[in-house]
Short mmCIF file of C-alpha atoms in Angstrom, two decimals:
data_model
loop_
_atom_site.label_atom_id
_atom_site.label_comp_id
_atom_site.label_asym_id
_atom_site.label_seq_id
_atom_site.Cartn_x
_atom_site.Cartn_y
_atom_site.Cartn_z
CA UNK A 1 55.87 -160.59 5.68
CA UNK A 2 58.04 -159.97 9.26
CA UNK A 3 57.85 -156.30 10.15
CA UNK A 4 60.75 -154.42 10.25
CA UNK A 5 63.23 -153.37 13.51
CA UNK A 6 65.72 -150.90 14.38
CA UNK A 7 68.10 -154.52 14.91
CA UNK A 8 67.21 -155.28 11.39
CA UNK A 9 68.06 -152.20 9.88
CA UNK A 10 71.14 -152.07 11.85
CA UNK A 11 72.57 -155.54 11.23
CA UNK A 12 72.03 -155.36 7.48
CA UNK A 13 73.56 -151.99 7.27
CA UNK A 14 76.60 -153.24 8.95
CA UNK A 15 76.45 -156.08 6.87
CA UNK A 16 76.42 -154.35 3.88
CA UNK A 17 78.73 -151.60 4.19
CA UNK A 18 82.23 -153.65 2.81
CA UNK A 19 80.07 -152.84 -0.64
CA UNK A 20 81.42 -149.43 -0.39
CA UNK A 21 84.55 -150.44 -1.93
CA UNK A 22 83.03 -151.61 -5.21
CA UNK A 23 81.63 -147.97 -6.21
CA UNK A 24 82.48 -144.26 -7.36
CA UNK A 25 81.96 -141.43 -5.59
CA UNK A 26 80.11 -139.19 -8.56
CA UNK A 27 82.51 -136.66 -9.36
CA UNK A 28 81.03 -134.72 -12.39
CA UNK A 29 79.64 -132.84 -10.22
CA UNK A 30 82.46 -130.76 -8.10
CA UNK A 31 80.18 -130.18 -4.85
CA UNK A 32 79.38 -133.78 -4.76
CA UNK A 33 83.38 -135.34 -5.85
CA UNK A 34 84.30 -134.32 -1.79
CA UNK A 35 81.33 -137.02 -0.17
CA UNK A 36 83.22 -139.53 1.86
CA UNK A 37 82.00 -142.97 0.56
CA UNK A 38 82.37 -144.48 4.05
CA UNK A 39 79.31 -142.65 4.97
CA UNK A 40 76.24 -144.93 5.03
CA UNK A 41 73.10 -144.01 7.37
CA UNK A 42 69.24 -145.91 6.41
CA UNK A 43 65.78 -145.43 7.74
CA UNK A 44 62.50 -146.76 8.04
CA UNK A 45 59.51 -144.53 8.11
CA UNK A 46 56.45 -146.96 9.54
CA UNK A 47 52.98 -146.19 8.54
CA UNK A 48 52.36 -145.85 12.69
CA UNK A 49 54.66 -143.37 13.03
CA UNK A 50 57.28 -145.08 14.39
CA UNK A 51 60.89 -144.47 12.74
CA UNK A 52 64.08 -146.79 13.05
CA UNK A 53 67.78 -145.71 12.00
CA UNK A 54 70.69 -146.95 11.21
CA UNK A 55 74.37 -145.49 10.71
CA UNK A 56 74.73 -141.60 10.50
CA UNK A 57 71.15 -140.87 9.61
CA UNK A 58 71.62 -136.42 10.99
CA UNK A 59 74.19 -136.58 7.54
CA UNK A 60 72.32 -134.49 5.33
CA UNK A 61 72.78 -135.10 1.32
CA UNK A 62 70.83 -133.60 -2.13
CA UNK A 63 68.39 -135.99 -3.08
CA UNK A 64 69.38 -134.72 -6.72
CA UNK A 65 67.14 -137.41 -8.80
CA UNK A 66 64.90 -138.25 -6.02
CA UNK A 67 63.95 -134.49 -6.80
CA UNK A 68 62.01 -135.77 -9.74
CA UNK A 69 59.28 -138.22 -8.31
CA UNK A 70 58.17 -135.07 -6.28
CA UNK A 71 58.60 -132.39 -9.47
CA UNK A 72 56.34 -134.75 -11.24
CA UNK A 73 54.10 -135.16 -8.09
CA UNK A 74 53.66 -131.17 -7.86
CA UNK A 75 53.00 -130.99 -11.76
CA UNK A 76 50.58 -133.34 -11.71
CA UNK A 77 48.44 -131.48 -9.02
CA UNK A 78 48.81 -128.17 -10.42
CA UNK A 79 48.05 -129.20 -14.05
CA UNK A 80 46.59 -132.56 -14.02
CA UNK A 81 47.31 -136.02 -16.37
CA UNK A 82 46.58 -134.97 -19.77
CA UNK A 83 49.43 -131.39 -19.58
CA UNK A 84 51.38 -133.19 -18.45
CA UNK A 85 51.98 -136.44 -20.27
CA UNK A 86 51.45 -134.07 -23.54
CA UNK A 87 55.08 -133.22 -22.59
CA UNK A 88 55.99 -136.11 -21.46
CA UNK A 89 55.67 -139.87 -22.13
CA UNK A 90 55.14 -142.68 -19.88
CA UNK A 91 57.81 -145.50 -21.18
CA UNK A 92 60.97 -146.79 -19.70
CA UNK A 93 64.46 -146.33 -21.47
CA UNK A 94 67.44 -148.24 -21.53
CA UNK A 95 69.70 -145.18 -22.59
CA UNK A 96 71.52 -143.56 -20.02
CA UNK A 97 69.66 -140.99 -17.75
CA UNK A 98 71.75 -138.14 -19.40
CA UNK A 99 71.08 -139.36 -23.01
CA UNK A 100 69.64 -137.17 -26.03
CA UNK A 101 69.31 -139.77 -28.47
CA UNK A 102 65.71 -140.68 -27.97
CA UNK A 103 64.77 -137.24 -28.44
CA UNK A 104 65.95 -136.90 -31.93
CA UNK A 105 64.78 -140.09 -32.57
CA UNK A 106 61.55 -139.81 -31.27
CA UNK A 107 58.72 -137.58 -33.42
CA UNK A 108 57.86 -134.68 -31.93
CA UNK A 109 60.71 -135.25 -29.50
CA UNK A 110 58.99 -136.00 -26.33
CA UNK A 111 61.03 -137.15 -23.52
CA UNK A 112 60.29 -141.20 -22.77
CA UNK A 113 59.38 -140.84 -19.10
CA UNK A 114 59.88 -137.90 -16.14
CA UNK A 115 62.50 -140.11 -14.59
CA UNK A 116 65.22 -139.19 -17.02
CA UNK A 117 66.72 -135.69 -17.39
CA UNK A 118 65.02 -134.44 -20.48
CA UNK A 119 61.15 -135.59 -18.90
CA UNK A 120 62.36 -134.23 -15.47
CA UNK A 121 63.41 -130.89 -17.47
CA UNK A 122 60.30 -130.96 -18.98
CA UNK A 123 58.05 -131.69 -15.70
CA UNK A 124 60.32 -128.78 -13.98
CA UNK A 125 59.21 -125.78 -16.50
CA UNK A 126 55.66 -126.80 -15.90
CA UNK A 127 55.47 -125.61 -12.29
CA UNK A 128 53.79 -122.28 -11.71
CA UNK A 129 55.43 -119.36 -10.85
CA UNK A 130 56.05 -116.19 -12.47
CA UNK A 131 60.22 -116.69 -11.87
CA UNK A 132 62.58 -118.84 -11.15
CA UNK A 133 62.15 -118.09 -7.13
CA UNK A 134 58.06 -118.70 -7.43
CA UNK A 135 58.34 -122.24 -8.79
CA UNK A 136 61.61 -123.37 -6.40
CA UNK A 137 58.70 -121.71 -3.27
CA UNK A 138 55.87 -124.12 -4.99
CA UNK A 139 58.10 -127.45 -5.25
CA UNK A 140 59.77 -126.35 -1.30
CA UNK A 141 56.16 -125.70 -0.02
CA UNK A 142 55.01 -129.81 -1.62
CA UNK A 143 58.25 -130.99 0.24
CA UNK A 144 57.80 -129.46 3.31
CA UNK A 145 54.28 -130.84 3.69
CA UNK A 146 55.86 -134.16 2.97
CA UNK A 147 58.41 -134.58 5.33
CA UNK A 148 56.62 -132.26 7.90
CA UNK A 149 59.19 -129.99 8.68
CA UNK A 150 59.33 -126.58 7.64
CA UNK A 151 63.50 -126.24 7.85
CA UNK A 152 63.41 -128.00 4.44
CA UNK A 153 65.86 -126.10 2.00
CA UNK A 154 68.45 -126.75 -1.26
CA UNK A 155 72.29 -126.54 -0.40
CA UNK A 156 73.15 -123.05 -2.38
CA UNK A 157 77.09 -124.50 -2.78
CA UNK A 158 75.53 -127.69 -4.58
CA UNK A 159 72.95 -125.70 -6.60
CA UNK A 160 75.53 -123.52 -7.93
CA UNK A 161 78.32 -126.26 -8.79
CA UNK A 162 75.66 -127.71 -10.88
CA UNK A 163 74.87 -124.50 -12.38
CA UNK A 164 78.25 -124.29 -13.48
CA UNK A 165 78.44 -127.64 -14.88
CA UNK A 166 75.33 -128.37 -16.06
CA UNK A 167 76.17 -128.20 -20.07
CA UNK A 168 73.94 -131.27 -21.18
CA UNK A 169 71.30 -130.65 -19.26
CA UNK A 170 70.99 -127.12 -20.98
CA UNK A 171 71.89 -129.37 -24.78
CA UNK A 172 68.85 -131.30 -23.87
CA UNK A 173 66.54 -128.03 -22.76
CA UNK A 174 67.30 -126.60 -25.72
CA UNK A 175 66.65 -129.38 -28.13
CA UNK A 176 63.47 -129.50 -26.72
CA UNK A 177 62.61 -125.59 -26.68
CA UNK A 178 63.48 -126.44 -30.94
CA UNK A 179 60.70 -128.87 -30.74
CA UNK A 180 58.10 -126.39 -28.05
CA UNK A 181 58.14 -128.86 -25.60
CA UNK A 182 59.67 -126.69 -23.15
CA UNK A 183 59.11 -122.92 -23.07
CA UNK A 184 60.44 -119.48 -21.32
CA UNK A 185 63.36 -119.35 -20.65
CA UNK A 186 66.41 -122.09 -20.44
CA UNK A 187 68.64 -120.47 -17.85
CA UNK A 188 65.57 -119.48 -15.75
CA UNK A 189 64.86 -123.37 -15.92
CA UNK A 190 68.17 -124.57 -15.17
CA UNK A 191 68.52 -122.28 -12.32
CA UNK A 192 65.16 -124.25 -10.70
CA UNK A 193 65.90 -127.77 -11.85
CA UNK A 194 69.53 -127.13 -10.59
CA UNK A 195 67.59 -125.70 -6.88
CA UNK A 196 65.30 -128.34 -7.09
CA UNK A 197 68.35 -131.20 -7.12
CA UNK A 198 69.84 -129.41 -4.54
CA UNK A 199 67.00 -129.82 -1.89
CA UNK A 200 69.04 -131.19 1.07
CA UNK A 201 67.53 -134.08 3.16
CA UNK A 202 68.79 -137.00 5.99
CA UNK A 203 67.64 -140.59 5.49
CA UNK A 204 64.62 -139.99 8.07
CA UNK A 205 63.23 -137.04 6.25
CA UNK A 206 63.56 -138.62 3.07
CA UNK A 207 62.09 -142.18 4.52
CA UNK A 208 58.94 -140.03 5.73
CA UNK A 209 58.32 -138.54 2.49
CA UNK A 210 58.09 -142.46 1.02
CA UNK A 211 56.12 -143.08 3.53
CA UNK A 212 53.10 -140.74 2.06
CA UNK A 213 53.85 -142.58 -1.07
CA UNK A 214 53.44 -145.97 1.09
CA UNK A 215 50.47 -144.49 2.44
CA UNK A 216 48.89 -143.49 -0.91
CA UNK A 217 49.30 -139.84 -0.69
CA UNK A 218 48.15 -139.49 3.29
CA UNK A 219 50.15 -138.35 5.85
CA UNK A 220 51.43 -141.93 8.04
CA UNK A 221 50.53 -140.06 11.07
CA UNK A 222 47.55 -137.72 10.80
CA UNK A 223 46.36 -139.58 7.67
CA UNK A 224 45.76 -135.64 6.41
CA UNK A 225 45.55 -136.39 2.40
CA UNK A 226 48.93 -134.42 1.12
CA UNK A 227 48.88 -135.91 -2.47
CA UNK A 228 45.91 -136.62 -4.64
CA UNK A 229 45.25 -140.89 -4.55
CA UNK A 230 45.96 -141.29 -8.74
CA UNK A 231 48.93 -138.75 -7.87
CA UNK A 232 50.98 -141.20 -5.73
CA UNK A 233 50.01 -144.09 -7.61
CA UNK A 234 51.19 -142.42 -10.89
CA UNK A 235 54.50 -141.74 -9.45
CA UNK A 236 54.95 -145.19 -7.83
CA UNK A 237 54.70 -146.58 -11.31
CA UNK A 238 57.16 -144.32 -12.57
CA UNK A 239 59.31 -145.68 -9.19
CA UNK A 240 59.14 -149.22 -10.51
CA UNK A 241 59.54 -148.95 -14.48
CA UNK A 242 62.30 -145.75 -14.88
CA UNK A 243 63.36 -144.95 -10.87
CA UNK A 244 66.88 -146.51 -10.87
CA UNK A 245 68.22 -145.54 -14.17
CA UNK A 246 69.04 -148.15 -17.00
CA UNK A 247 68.72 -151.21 -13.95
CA UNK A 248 65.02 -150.72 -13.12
CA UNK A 249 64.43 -154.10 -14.29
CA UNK A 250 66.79 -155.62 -12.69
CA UNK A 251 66.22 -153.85 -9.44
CA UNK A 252 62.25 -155.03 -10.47
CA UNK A 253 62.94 -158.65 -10.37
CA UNK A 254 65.99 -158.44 -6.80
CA UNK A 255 64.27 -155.90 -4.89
CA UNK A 256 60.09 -155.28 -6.00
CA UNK A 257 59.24 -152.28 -4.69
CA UNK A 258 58.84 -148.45 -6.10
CA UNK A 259 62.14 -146.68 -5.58
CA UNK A 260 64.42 -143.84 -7.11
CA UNK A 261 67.85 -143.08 -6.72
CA UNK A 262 70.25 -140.25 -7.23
CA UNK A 263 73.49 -139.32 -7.77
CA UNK A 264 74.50 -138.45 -3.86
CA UNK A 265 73.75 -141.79 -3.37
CA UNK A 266 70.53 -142.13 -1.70
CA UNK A 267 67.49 -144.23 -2.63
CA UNK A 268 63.97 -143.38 -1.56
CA UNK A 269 62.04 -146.83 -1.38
CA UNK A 270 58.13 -147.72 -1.33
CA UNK A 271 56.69 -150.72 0.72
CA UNK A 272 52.87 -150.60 0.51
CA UNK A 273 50.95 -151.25 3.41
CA UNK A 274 54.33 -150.84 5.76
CA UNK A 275 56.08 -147.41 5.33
CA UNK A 276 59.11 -145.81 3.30
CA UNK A 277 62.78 -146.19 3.61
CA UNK A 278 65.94 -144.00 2.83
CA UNK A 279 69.28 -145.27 2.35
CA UNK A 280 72.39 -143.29 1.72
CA UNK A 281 76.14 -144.26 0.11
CA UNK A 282 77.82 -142.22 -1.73
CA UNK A 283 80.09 -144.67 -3.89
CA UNK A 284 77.75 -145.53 -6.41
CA UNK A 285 77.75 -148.03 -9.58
CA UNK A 286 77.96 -148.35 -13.09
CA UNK A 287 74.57 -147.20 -13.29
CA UNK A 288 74.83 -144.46 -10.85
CA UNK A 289 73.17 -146.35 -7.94
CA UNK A 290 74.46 -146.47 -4.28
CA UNK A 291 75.80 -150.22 -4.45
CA UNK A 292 75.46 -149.81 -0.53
CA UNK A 293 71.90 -149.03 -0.88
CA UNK A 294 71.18 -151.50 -3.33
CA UNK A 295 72.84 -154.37 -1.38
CA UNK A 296 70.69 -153.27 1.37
CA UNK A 297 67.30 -153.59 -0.04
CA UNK A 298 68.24 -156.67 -1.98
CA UNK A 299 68.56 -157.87 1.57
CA UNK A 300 65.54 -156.70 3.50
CA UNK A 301 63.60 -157.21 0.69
CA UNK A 302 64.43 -161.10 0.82
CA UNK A 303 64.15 -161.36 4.01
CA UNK A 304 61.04 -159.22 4.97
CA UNK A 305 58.78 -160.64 1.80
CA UNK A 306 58.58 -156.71 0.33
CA UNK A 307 58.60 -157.77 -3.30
CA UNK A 308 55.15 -156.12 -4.87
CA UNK A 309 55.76 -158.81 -7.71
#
């Protein structure tokens, strides 16, 4: 396994940029139809410290899905295993992330896994807080520990677009309140989950924060524990079976590592013993991955040996 260089990042990004023209800038969602998909910025987080970039890594994007490894993170340490997966299950799907069909399906209606949007809903009204503002504080506070930096916020324009727009998520919120799954109230929940997407990143803030995950939970430079051990593992399995959508497996076999995407177009990636990396392109595919990002780690991880498999 060669380790990885600011050249290497850099030549692979340039290599891999052309890709850009094979994808879809989401536009369901209004704030996010305006991203440029020429935009394309990566970087590597390295359990030393160290950090390489590529491309126009000060662009700052909403992690939107990426949002839900660290939802289920905070969950987990507030509540522990057994709350949560009583509201959640723990197996992959090959529906769409948006779909409803395995909750009518499924008896008493629990969501699959946290990675799609009825678990993550789920996860999301388990934080504590006695409002909406409370539990948005709690999930800021985890993040800002993560990426060590306290300027960590949600983009209010994004958070409100999706507010607007955000009629399925509420379809699947309230099939589950039916079923008590989720309690309090929906709008109150939508209003966090809809913050929570919104939390606003660049690729070397987001690389750091899979760099704890790299690092099982410890800070890569201190080595200050800032997620429990079983925590970090948890959500790294979650990374590899349901973290890019309905192509997990595939990404499994081309890629091996623990990763998530969302729909801005970046990917937050997991190589153990080594560090974390971000990519961000905003065309995405069929799936509703960056097809930049994906063409890049299909490349590094071929060439740097970072397949867990």
């Amino acid at each position: 396994m060669s380790l990885m260089t600011e050249k290497d990042l850099e030549y692979w990004l340039e290599h891999v940029r052309i890709y850009a023209n094979n994808g879809e800038v989401a536009d369901y969602i209004p704030a996010l139809a305006n991203q440029q998909p020429e935009i394309n910025a990566a970087a590597f987080y390295a359990l030393k410290g160290e950090c390489y970039t590529a491309g126009q890594f000060e662009y700052t994007f909403t992690i939107q899905s990426i949002s839900k490894v660290l939802s289920l993170a905070l969950a987990l340490i507030q509540h522990g295993e057994n709350a949560v997966f009583s509201r959640v299950g723990k197996e992959p799907s090959s529906d769409p992330f948006y779909s409803i069909r395995k909750l009518e399906l499924e008896d008493p209606g629990i969501p699959l896994n946290p990675m799609i949007n009825a678990g993550a809903l789920s996860v999301t009204n388990m934080i504590r807080g006695r409002d909406s503002d409370e539990m948005v504080s709690e999930l800021l506070a985890l993040v800002r520990r993560l990426c060590d930096d306290d300027s960590i916020s949600y983009d209010e324009k994004v958070a409100k677009s999706e507010m607007e727009t955000a009629f399925l998520n509420r379809s699947l919120a309230y099939f589950m309140k039916q079923n008590g799954i989720i309690t309090g109230s929906i709008e109150e929940l939508m209003d966090v989950y809809t913050r929570q997407c919104a939390i606003k990143m660049n690729v070397k803030q987001l690389a750091r924060v899979a760099a704890v995950f790299a690092n099982d939970g410890r800070d890569p430079v201190t080595l200050k524990p800032l997620i429990p051990l079983t925590v970090a593992r948890i959500c790294k399995t979650f990374m590899v079976t349901c973290g890019m959508y309905d192509y997990s497996g595939t990404f499994a076999i081309n890629v091996g590592i623990p990763a998530k995407s969302g729909v801005s177009g970046a990917i937050m990636g997991v190589i153990k013993e080594e560090g974390g990396i971000a990519v961000f392109g905003p065309a995405l595919d069929e799936q509703g991955n960056s097809v930049v990002g994906i063409r890049l780690l299909e490349k590094l991880a071929e060439e740097k040996h970072w397949s867990i498999f």
